[in-house]
Coordinates of N, CA and C in Angstrom, one line a residue:
Chain A
X24 N 0.8 -1.2 0.0 CA 0.1 0.0 0.0 C 0.9 1.2 0.0
X25 N 0.4 2.3 -0.6 CA 1.0 3.5 -0.6 C 0.7 4.4 0.5
X26 N 1.6 5.2 1.1 CA 1.3 6.1 2.2 C 2.2 7.3 2.2
X27 N 1.8 8.3 2.6 CA 2.6 9.6 2.7 C 2.4 10.2 4.1
X28 N 3.5 10.3 4.8 CA 3.4 10.9 6.2 C 4.1 12.2 6.2
X29 N 3.4 13.1 6.8 CA 4.0 14.4 7.1 C 3.7 14.7 8.7
X30 N 4.7 14.3 9.3 CA 4.6 14.2 10.7 C 4.5 15.6 11.4
X31 N 4.9 16.6 10.8 CA 4.8 18.0 11.3 C 3.5 18.6 11.0
X32 N 2.6 18.7 12.0 CA 1.3 19.2 11.7 C 1.4 20.8 11.5
X33 N 2.1 21.5 12.3 CA 2.2 22.9 12.3 C 3.6 23.3 12.6
X34 N 4.2 24.3 11.8 CA 5.5 24.8 12.1 C 5.4 26.4 12.2
X35 N 6.0 27.1 13.1 CA 6.0 28.5 13.1 C 7.4 28.9 13.1
X36 N 7.7 29.9 12.3 CA 9.1 30.5 12.3 C 8.9 32.0 12.1
X37 N 10.1 32.6 12.4 CA 10.1 34.1 12.2 C 10.7 34.4 10.8
X38 N 10.2 35.4 10.1 CA 10.7 35.7 8.8 C 12.3 35.7 8.8
X39 N 12.8 35.1 7.6 CA 14.2 35.1 7.3 C 14.8 33.7 7.9
X40 N 14.0 33.0 8.7 CA 14.6 31.7 9.1 C 14.4 30.8 8.1
X41 N 15.3 29.7 8.0 CA 15.1 28.6 7.3 C 14.4 27.6 7.9
X42 N 13.5 26.9 7.0 CA 12.6 25.9 7.6 C 12.6 24.7 6.7
X43 N 12.5 23.5 7.3 CA 12.4 22.2 6.5 C 11.1 21.5 6.8
X44 N 10.4 21.2 5.8 CA 9.1 20.3 5.9 C 9.5 18.9 5.5
X45 N 9.1 18.1 6.5 CA 9.5 16.6 6.3 C 8.4 15.8 5.5
X46 N 8.8 14.9 4.7 CA 7.8 14.0 4.0 C 8.5 12.6 4.0
X47 N 7.8 11.7 4.4 CA 8.3 10.3 4.4 C 7.2 9.5 3.7
X48 N 7.6 8.6 2.8 CA 6.6 7.9 2.0 C 6.9 6.4 2.0
X49 N 5.8 5.6 1.7 CA 5.9 4.1 1.8 C 5.3 3.8 0.3
X50 N 6.0 2.8 -0.4 CA 5.5 2.3 -1.5 C 6.3 1.0 -1.8
X51 N 5.7 0.0 -2.5 CA 6.5 -1.1 -3.0 C 6.9 -1.0 -4.4
X52 N 6.5 -0.1 -5.1 CA 6.9 0.2 -6.4 C 8.3 0.6 -6.4
X53 N 8.9 0.2 -7.5 CA 10.4 0.7 -7.8 C 10.4 2.0 -8.6
X54 N 9.4 2.1 -9.3 CA 9.2 3.5 -10.0 C 8.0 4.2 -9.3
X55 N 8.2 5.5 -9.1 CA 7.1 6.3 -8.5 C 7.5 7.8 -8.7
X56 N 6.5 8.6 -8.4 CA 6.6 10.1 -8.5 C 6.3 10.6 -7.1
X57 N 7.0 11.8 -6.9 CA 6.7 12.5 -5.7 C 6.4 14.0 -5.9
X58 N 5.6 14.6 -5.2 CA 5.1 16.0 -5.5 C 4.9 16.7 -4.2
X59 N 5.0 18.0 -4.4 CA 4.8 19.0 -3.3 C 3.8 19.9 -3.9
X60 N 2.8 20.3 -3.1 CA 1.8 21.3 -3.4 C 1.7 22.3 -2.2
X61 N 1.4 23.5 -2.6 CA 1.2 24.6 -1.6 C -0.3 25.1 -1.6
X62 N -0.8 25.2 -0.4 CA -2.2 25.7 -0.3 C -2.1 27.1 0.6
X63 N -2.0 28.2 -0.1 CA -2.1 29.4 0.6 C -3.5 29.7 1.3
X64 N -3.6 30.7 2.1 CA -4.8 30.9 2.9 C -6.0 31.1 1.9
X65 N -5.7 31.5 0.7 CA -6.9 31.8 -0.2 C -7.5 30.5 -0.8
X66 N -6.8 29.3 -0.3 CA -7.4 27.9 -0.5 C -7.0 27.2 -1.8
X67 N -6.5 27.8 -2.8 CA -6.2 27.0 -4.0 C -5.0 26.1 -3.7
X68 N -4.9 25.1 -4.6 CA -3.7 24.1 -4.4 C -2.8 24.4 -5.6
X69 N -1.5 24.8 -5.2 CA -0.5 25.2 -6.3 C 0.6 24.1 -6.3
X70 N 0.7 23.6 -7.6 CA 1.7 22.5 -7.8 C 3.1 23.2 -7.6
X71 N 4.1 22.6 -7.0 CA 5.4 23.1 -6.8 C 6.4 22.3 -7.5
X72 N 6.4 21.1 -7.4 CA 7.4 20.2 -8.0 C 7.0 18.7 -8.1
X73 N 7.6 18.0 -9.2 CA 7.4 16.6 -9.4 C 8.8 16.1 -9.5
X74 N 9.0 15.0 -8.8 CA 10.4 14.3 -9.0 C 10.0 12.7 -9.1
X75 N 10.7 12.1 -10.1 CA 10.6 10.7 -10.1 C 11.7 9.9 -9.4
X76 N 11.5 8.7 -9.2 CA 12.2 7.9 -8.3 C 13.6 7.6 -8.8
X77 N 13.8 7.8 -10.1 CA 15.2 7.6 -10.6 C 16.0 8.8 -10.5
X78 N 15.5 9.8 -10.1 CA 16.3 11.1 -10.1 C 16.5 11.6 -8.7
X79 N 17.5 11.3 -8.1 CA 17.8 11.6 -6.7 C 18.6 13.0 -6.5
X80 N 18.8 13.6 -7.6 CA 19.4 14.9 -7.5 C 18.5 15.8 -6.7
X81 N 19.2 16.6 -5.9 CA 18.4 17.7 -5.2 C 18.1 18.8 -6.1
X82 N 16.9 19.5 -5.9 CA 16.6 20.6 -6.8 C 16.5 21.8 -6.1
X83 N 16.9 22.9 -6.7 CA 16.7 24.2 -6.1 C 15.9 25.1 -7.1
X84 N 15.1 25.8 -6.5 CA 14.3 26.9 -7.3 C 14.1 28.0 -6.4
X85 N 15.0 29.0 -6.7 CA 15.0 30.2 -5.9 C 15.3 29.9 -4.4
X86 N 14.3 30.3 -3.4 CA 14.5 30.1 -2.1 C 14.0 28.7 -1.7
X87 N 13.5 27.9 -2.6 CA 13.0 26.5 -2.5 C 13.9 25.4 -2.9
X88 N 14.1 24.5 -2.0 CA 14.9 23.4 -2.4 C 14.3 21.9 -1.8
X89 N 14.7 20.9 -2.6 CA 14.1 19.7 -2.3 C 15.2 18.6 -2.2
X90 N 15.1 17.8 -1.1 CA 16.1 16.8 -0.9 C 15.4 15.4 -0.9
X91 N 15.7 14.7 -1.9 CA 15.0 13.4 -2.1 C 16.1 12.3 -1.7
X92 N 15.8 11.4 -0.8 CA 16.6 10.3 -0.4 C 15.9 9.0 -0.4
X93 N 16.1 8.2 -1.3 CA 15.5 6.9 -1.4 C 15.8 6.1 -0.3
X94 N 17.0 6.1 0.2 CA 17.5 5.3 1.2 C 16.6 5.4 2.6
X95 N 16.2 6.6 2.8 CA 15.3 6.8 3.9 C 13.8 7.1 3.5
X96 N 13.4 6.9 2.2 CA 12.1 7.2 1.8 C 11.7 8.6 2.2
X97 N 12.5 9.6 1.9 CA 12.1 10.9 2.3 C 12.2 11.9 1.2
X98 N 11.4 12.9 1.2 CA 11.5 13.9 0.1 C 11.1 15.3 0.9
X99 N 12.1 15.8 1.4 CA 11.9 17.0 2.3 C 12.0 18.2 1.5
X100 N 11.5 19.2 2.1 CA 11.3 20.6 1.3 C 11.8 21.7 2.3
X101 N 12.7 22.4 1.7 CA 13.3 23.4 2.6 C 13.0 24.8 2.0
X102 N 12.6 25.8 2.8 CA 12.5 27.1 2.4 C 13.6 27.9 3.0
X103 N 14.4 28.6 2.3 CA 15.4 29.4 2.8 C 15.0 30.9 2.9
X104 N 15.4 31.5 4.0 CA 15.1 32.9 4.3 C 13.5 33.1 4.1
X105 N 12.8 32.3 4.9 CA 11.4 32.4 4.9 C 10.7 33.8 4.8
X106 N 9.6 33.9 4.2 CA 8.9 35.2 4.1 C 7.5 35.0 4.5
X107 N 6.7 36.0 4.9 CA 5.4 35.9 5.3 C 4.5 35.2 4.3
X108 N 4.9 35.5 3.0 CA 4.0 35.1 1.9 C 4.2 33.4 1.7
X109 N 5.2 33.0 2.5 CA 5.3 31.5 2.4 C 4.3 30.8 3.4
X110 N 3.7 31.6 4.2 CA 2.7 31.0 5.1 C 1.6 30.2 4.3
X111 N 1.4 29.0 4.6 CA 0.4 28.1 3.7 C 0.5 26.8 4.4
X112 N -0.3 25.9 3.8 CA -0.3 24.5 4.1 C 0.4 23.7 3.0
X113 N 1.3 23.0 3.2 CA 2.1 22.3 2.2 C 1.9 20.8 2.4
X114 N 1.5 20.3 1.1 CA 1.2 18.8 1.0 C 2.3 18.2 0.1
X115 N 2.6 17.0 0.7 CA 3.5 16.0 -0.1 C 2.5 14.9 -0.6
X116 N 2.9 14.5 -1.9 CA 2.0 13.4 -2.5 C 2.8 12.5 -3.2
X117 N 2.3 11.3 -3.6 CA 3.0 10.2 -4.1 C 2.1 9.5 -5.1
X118 N 2.8 9.1 -6.3 CA 2.0 8.4 -7.3 C 2.8 7.3 -7.9
X119 N 2.2 6.2 -8.2 CA 2.9 5.1 -9.0 C 2.7 5.3 -10.5
X120 N 3.7 4.9 -11.3 CA 3.6 5.2 -12.8 C 2.4 4.6 -13.4
X121 N 1.9 3.5 -12.8 CA 0.8 3.0 -13.5 C -0.5 3.2 -12.8
X122 N -0.5 4.2 -11.9 CA -1.7 4.8 -11.2 C -1.9 6.1 -11.6
X123 N -3.2 6.6 -11.8 CA -3.6 7.8 -12.2 C -3.6 8.8 -11.1
X124 N -3.7 8.2 -9.9 CA -4.2 9.2 -8.8 C -3.0 9.5 -7.8
X125 N -3.0 10.6 -7.2 CA -2.1 11.0 -6.1 C -2.5 10.6 -4.8
X126 N -1.6 10.2 -3.9 CA -1.9 10.0 -2.6 C -1.3 11.1 -1.8
X127 N -2.0 11.9 -1.1 CA -1.6 13.0 -0.4 C -1.2 12.8 1.1
X128 N -0.2 13.4 1.7 CA -0.1 13.4 3.0 C -1.1 14.4 3.7
X129 N -1.1 14.5 5.0 CA -2.1 15.2 5.7 C -1.7 16.7 5.8
X130 N -0.6 17.2 5.3 CA -0.2 18.6 5.2 C 0.5 19.1 6.3
X131 N 1.3 20.0 6.2 CA 1.9 20.8 7.2 C 1.7 22.2 7.2
X132 N 1.2 22.8 8.1 CA 0.8 24.2 8.1 C 2.0 25.0 8.6
X133 N 2.4 25.9 7.6 CA 3.7 26.7 8.0 C 3.2 28.2 8.3
X134 N 3.5 28.7 9.4 CA 3.2 30.2 9.7 C 4.5 30.9 9.8
X135 N 4.7 31.9 9.1 CA 5.8 32.8 9.0 C 5.5 34.1 9.7
X136 N 6.0 34.4 10.8 CA 5.7 35.7 11.4 C 6.7 36.7 11.1
X137 N 6.3 38.0 10.9 CA 7.2 39.1 10.6 C 8.1 39.4 11.8
Chain B
X222 N -4.3 30.1 -20.9 CA -5.3 29.1 -20.5 C -5.9 29.7 -19.1
X223 N -7.1 29.6 -19.0 CA -7.8 30.1 -17.8 C -7.6 29.1 -16.6
X224 N -7.1 28.0 -16.8 CA -6.9 27.1 -15.7 C -8.2 26.2 -15.5
X225 N -8.2 25.6 -14.4 CA -9.4 24.7 -14.1 C -10.4 25.6 -13.4
X226 N -11.6 25.7 -14.0 CA -12.7 26.6 -13.5 C -13.7 25.8 -12.8
X227 N -13.9 26.3 -11.6 CA -15.1 25.6 -10.8 C -16.1 26.6 -10.4
X228 N -17.3 26.2 -10.3 CA -18.4 27.1 -10.0 C -19.4 26.2 -9.0
X229 N -20.1 26.8 -8.2 CA -19.8 28.1 -7.6 C -18.5 28.0 -6.7
X230 N -18.1 29.3 -6.2 CA -17.0 29.2 -5.2 C -17.5 28.9 -3.8
X231 N -18.7 29.3 -3.6 CA -19.3 29.1 -2.3 C -20.8 28.6 -2.4
X232 N -21.1 27.7 -1.6 CA -22.6 27.2 -1.8 C -23.0 27.0 -0.4
X233 N -24.0 27.5 0.0 CA -24.7 27.2 1.3 C -26.1 26.7 0.9
X234 N -26.5 25.6 1.5 CA -27.7 24.9 1.2 C -28.3 24.3 2.5
X235 N -29.6 23.9 2.4 CA -30.2 23.4 3.6 C -30.0 21.8 3.4
X236 N -30.0 21.2 4.5 CA -30.1 19.7 4.5 C -31.2 19.2 3.7
X237 N -31.0 18.2 2.8 CA -32.0 17.7 2.0 C -32.1 18.1 0.7
X238 N -31.4 19.2 0.4 CA -31.4 19.9 -0.9 C -30.4 19.2 -1.8
X239 N -30.7 19.4 -3.1 CA -29.7 18.9 -4.1 C -28.7 20.0 -4.4
X240 N -27.4 19.4 -4.5 CA -26.4 20.5 -4.8 C -25.6 19.9 -6.0
X241 N -25.2 20.8 -7.0 CA -24.5 20.5 -8.1 C -23.2 21.3 -8.1
X242 N -22.1 20.7 -8.1 CA -20.9 21.5 -8.4 C -20.3 21.2 -9.7
X243 N -19.7 22.2 -10.2 CA -19.4 22.2 -11.6 C -17.8 22.5 -11.9
X244 N -17.4 21.9 -13.0 CA -15.9 22.0 -13.3 C -15.7 22.0 -14.8
X245 N -14.8 22.9 -15.1 CA -14.3 22.9 -16.6 C -12.8 22.8 -16.5
X246 N -12.3 21.6 -17.0 CA -10.9 21.3 -17.0 C -10.1 22.2 -18.1
X247 N -8.8 22.0 -17.9 CA -8.0 22.7 -19.0 C -8.2 22.0 -20.3
X248 N -8.3 22.6 -21.3 CA -8.5 22.1 -22.7 C -7.2 21.2 -22.9
X249 N -7.5 19.9 -23.4 CA -6.5 19.0 -23.8 C -6.0 18.1 -22.6
X250 N -6.6 18.4 -21.4 CA -6.3 17.5 -20.3 C -7.2 16.3 -20.3
X251 N -6.7 15.1 -20.4 CA -7.4 13.9 -20.5 C -8.1 13.4 -19.2
X252 N -7.4 13.8 -18.2 CA -7.8 13.2 -16.8 C -8.4 14.4 -15.9
X253 N -9.5 14.0 -15.3 CA -10.2 14.9 -14.4 C -10.5 14.2 -13.1
X254 N -10.3 15.0 -12.0 CA -10.4 14.4 -10.7 C -11.2 15.2 -9.8
X255 N -12.0 14.6 -9.0 CA -12.8 15.4 -8.0 C -12.2 14.9 -6.5
X256 N -11.8 15.9 -5.7 CA -11.3 15.7 -4.4 C -12.2 16.4 -3.4
X257 N -12.3 16.1 -2.2 CA -13.0 16.6 -1.1 C -11.8 16.9 0.0
X258 N -11.9 18.1 0.6 CA -11.1 18.4 1.7 C -11.8 18.8 2.9
X259 N -11.5 18.1 4.0 CA -12.1 18.4 5.3 C -10.9 18.4 6.3
X260 N -11.2 19.0 7.4 CA -10.2 19.1 8.5 C -9.9 17.6 9.0
X261 N -11.0 16.9 9.1 CA -10.8 15.5 9.7 C -10.2 14.6 8.8
X262 N -10.5 14.6 7.5 CA -10.0 13.6 6.6 C -8.9 14.1 5.5
X263 N -8.7 15.3 5.6 CA -7.7 15.8 4.6 C -8.3 15.8 3.2
X264 N -7.3 15.5 2.2 CA -7.8 15.5 0.8 C -8.1 14.0 0.5
X265 N -9.3 13.9 0.0 CA -9.8 12.6 -0.4 C -10.2 12.6 -1.8
X266 N -9.7 11.6 -2.6 CA -10.1 11.3 -3.9 C -11.4 10.8 -3.9
X267 N -12.4 11.4 -4.7 CA -13.8 10.9 -4.7 C -14.0 10.0 -6.0
X268 N -13.5 10.6 -7.1 CA -13.7 9.9 -8.4 C -12.8 10.7 -9.4
X269 N -12.4 9.9 -10.5 CA -11.8 10.5 -11.5 C -12.1 9.8 -12.9
X270 N -11.9 10.8 -13.9 CA -12.4 10.2 -15.2 C -11.0 10.4 -16.1
X271 N -11.1 9.5 -17.1 CA -10.1 9.6 -18.2 C -10.8 9.6 -19.5
X272 N -10.6 10.7 -20.4 CA -11.3 10.7 -21.6 C -12.8 10.6 -21.4
X273 N -13.3 11.3 -20.3 CA -14.7 11.3 -20.0 C -15.3 10.1 -19.5
X274 N -14.5 9.1 -19.3 CA -15.1 7.8 -18.7 C -14.7 7.7 -17.3
X275 N -15.6 7.4 -16.4 CA -15.2 7.3 -15.0 C -14.4 6.1 -14.8
X276 N -13.2 6.2 -14.2 CA -12.3 5.1 -14.0 C -12.4 4.5 -12.5
X277 N -12.3 5.4 -11.6 CA -12.4 4.9 -10.3 C -13.3 5.7 -9.4
X278 N -14.4 5.2 -8.9 CA -15.3 5.9 -8.1 C -15.4 5.4 -6.7
X279 N -14.3 4.7 -6.3 CA -14.2 4.0 -4.9 C -14.3 4.9 -3.8
X280 N -14.0 6.2 -4.1 CA -14.0 7.2 -3.0 C -15.2 7.9 -2.9
X281 N -16.1 7.7 -3.7 CA -17.5 8.3 -3.5 C -18.0 7.7 -2.3
X282 N -18.5 8.7 -1.3 CA -18.8 8.2 0.1 C -20.2 7.4 0.0
X283 N -21.0 7.7 -0.7 CA -22.3 6.9 -0.7 C -23.2 7.2 -1.9
X284 N -24.3 6.6 -2.1 CA -25.1 6.7 -3.2 C -25.7 8.2 -3.4
X285 N -25.5 8.9 -2.4 CA -26.1 10.3 -2.5 C -25.1 11.1 -3.5
X286 N -23.9 10.6 -3.7 CA -23.0 11.3 -4.5 C -22.9 10.7 -5.9
X287 N -23.0 11.6 -6.9 CA -22.8 11.1 -8.3 C -22.0 12.2 -9.1
X288 N -21.3 11.6 -10.1 CA -20.5 12.5 -10.9 C -20.6 12.1 -12.3
X289 N -20.6 13.2 -13.2 CA -20.7 12.9 -14.6 C -19.8 13.8 -15.4
X290 N -19.4 13.3 -16.6 CA -18.6 14.1 -17.5 C -19.1 13.9 -18.8
X291 N -20.1 14.7 -19.1 CA -20.7 14.5 -20.6 C -19.9 14.8 -21.8
X292 N -18.8 15.6 -21.6 CA -17.9 16.0 -22.7 C -16.5 16.3 -22.1
X293 N -15.7 16.6 -22.9 CA -14.2 16.9 -22.4 C -14.1 18.1 -21.7
X294 N -15.0 19.0 -21.7 CA -14.9 20.4 -21.2 C -15.8 20.6 -19.9
X295 N -16.5 19.6 -19.4 CA -17.4 19.8 -18.4 C -17.7 18.6 -17.5
X296 N -17.7 18.8 -16.2 CA -18.0 17.8 -15.3 C -18.8 18.3 -14.1
X297 N -19.8 17.4 -13.6 CA -20.5 17.8 -12.5 C -20.4 16.8 -11.4
X298 N -20.4 17.2 -10.2 CA -20.5 16.4 -9.0 C -21.8 16.9 -8.2
X299 N -22.7 15.8 -8.1 CA -24.0 16.1 -7.5 C -24.2 15.3 -6.2
X300 N -24.8 16.1 -5.2 CA -25.1 15.4 -3.9 C -26.6 15.5 -3.8
X301 N -27.3 14.5 -3.5 CA -28.7 14.5 -3.4 C -29.1 13.3 -2.6
X302 N -29.8 13.5 -1.5 CA -30.0 14.8 -0.8 C -28.7 15.2 0.1
X303 N -28.4 16.4 0.2 CA -27.2 16.8 0.9 C -27.5 16.7 2.4
X304 N -26.4 16.6 3.2 CA -26.3 16.3 4.7 C -25.3 17.3 5.2
X305 N -25.5 17.7 6.4 CA -24.4 18.5 7.1 C -23.0 18.0 6.9
X306 N -22.9 16.7 7.1 CA -21.5 16.1 7.0 C -20.8 16.2 5.7
X307 N -21.6 16.6 4.7 CA -21.1 16.8 3.4 C -20.3 18.2 3.2
X308 N -20.5 19.0 4.3 CA -19.7 20.3 4.3 C -18.3 20.1 4.1
X309 N -17.7 20.8 3.1 CA -16.3 20.6 2.8 C -16.0 21.6 1.7
X310 N -14.7 21.6 1.4 CA -14.2 22.2 0.1 C -14.1 21.0 -0.9
X311 N -14.7 21.2 -2.2 CA -14.6 20.2 -3.2 C -13.7 20.8 -4.3
X312 N -12.7 20.1 -4.6 CA -11.7 20.6 -5.6 C -12.0 19.8 -6.8
X313 N -11.7 20.3 -7.9 CA -11.6 19.6 -9.3 C -10.1 19.9 -9.8
X314 N -9.5 18.8 -10.3 CA -8.2 19.0 -10.9 C -8.2 18.3 -12.2
X315 N -7.2 18.7 -13.1 CA -7.1 18.0 -14.3 C -5.6 17.9 -14.7
X316 N -5.2 17.0 -15.5 CA -3.9 16.7 -15.9 C -3.9 16.0 -17.3
X317 N -2.7 16.5 -18.0 CA -2.7 15.9 -19.5 C -2.4 14.4 -19.6
X318 N -1.9 13.9 -18.6 CA -1.5 12.5 -18.6 C -1.1 12.1 -17.2
X319 N -0.9 10.8 -17.1 CA -0.6 10.2 -15.8 C 0.7 10.9 -15.2
X320 N 0.8 10.9 -13.9 CA 2.0 11.3 -13.2 C 2.4 12.7 -13.5
X321 N 1.6 13.5 -14.3 CA 2.1 14.9 -14.3 C 1.4 15.6 -13.1
X322 N 2.0 16.8 -12.8 CA 1.3 17.4 -11.7 C -0.1 17.9 -12.1
X323 N -1.0 17.7 -11.2 CA -2.3 18.2 -11.4 C -2.4 19.7 -11.3
X324 N -3.4 20.2 -12.1 CA -3.7 21.6 -11.9 C -5.2 21.7 -11.2
X325 N -5.2 22.3 -10.1 CA -6.4 22.2 -9.3 C -7.2 23.5 -9.6
X326 N -8.5 23.4 -9.5 CA -9.4 24.7 -9.5 C -9.3 25.3 -8.2
X327 N -10.0 26.4 -8.1 CA -10.0 27.1 -6.7 C -10.9 26.5 -5.7
X328 N -11.7 25.5 -6.1 CA -12.4 24.8 -5.0 C -13.9 25.4 -4.9
X329 N -14.8 24.6 -4.4 CA -16.1 25.1 -4.0 C -16.3 24.8 -2.6
X330 N -16.5 25.8 -1.8 CA -16.7 25.6 -0.3 C -18.3 25.3 -0.1
X331 N -18.6 24.1 0.3 CA -20.0 23.8 0.4 C -20.3 23.8 2.0
X332 N -21.3 24.4 2.3 CA -21.9 24.4 3.7 C -23.3 23.9 3.6
X333 N -23.5 22.9 4.3 CA -24.9 22.2 4.5 C -25.4 22.5 5.9
X334 N -26.5 23.3 5.9 CA -27.0 23.6 7.3 C -28.3 22.9 7.6

């Protein structure tokens, strides 16, 4: 069975701090895809990144970076120099290549205070 | 492209009434998904379509829920009769192919009183 665990329910930081959101997944598939989505207070779900299981290179996009480690089944998300606009709920998700649907974690609520 | 369009944004209805939620996917996207989000259960997949055909409706909570996709540019999710426990945010999402990132609509916040 596939499962995504985001153990951190809520994180609070002060602006300019770095913060890491954890994501641990379970799957028996050798090929799979991992995703992060952002849900700001306005409510929409915004796609951030997709990573396939064959690509363990870390990815950086501006202040965002992702650390994928198959050995620990983790796909963690780091925001560097956080800003108030980063305040949102962040979801990690998993999909197998022969499956059409995403399995979402329960989300981590990030609050960035000025 | 305007993205995935859902209507209405907010719906308040009385228990027992029929509710219809609407979704227009992104043109060219072959997959359409309906999700429900609640505090207690998080994001739950209700049903999804591929090329207008329902593929998996195992997430539909009960017979009161039904979904249709009469053509590639329109889908509906109907609840009849509605109950207070159906109160949630309902998201529609579409994607051009498997394992691409979904594009979500803005959601419909349903309140059943």
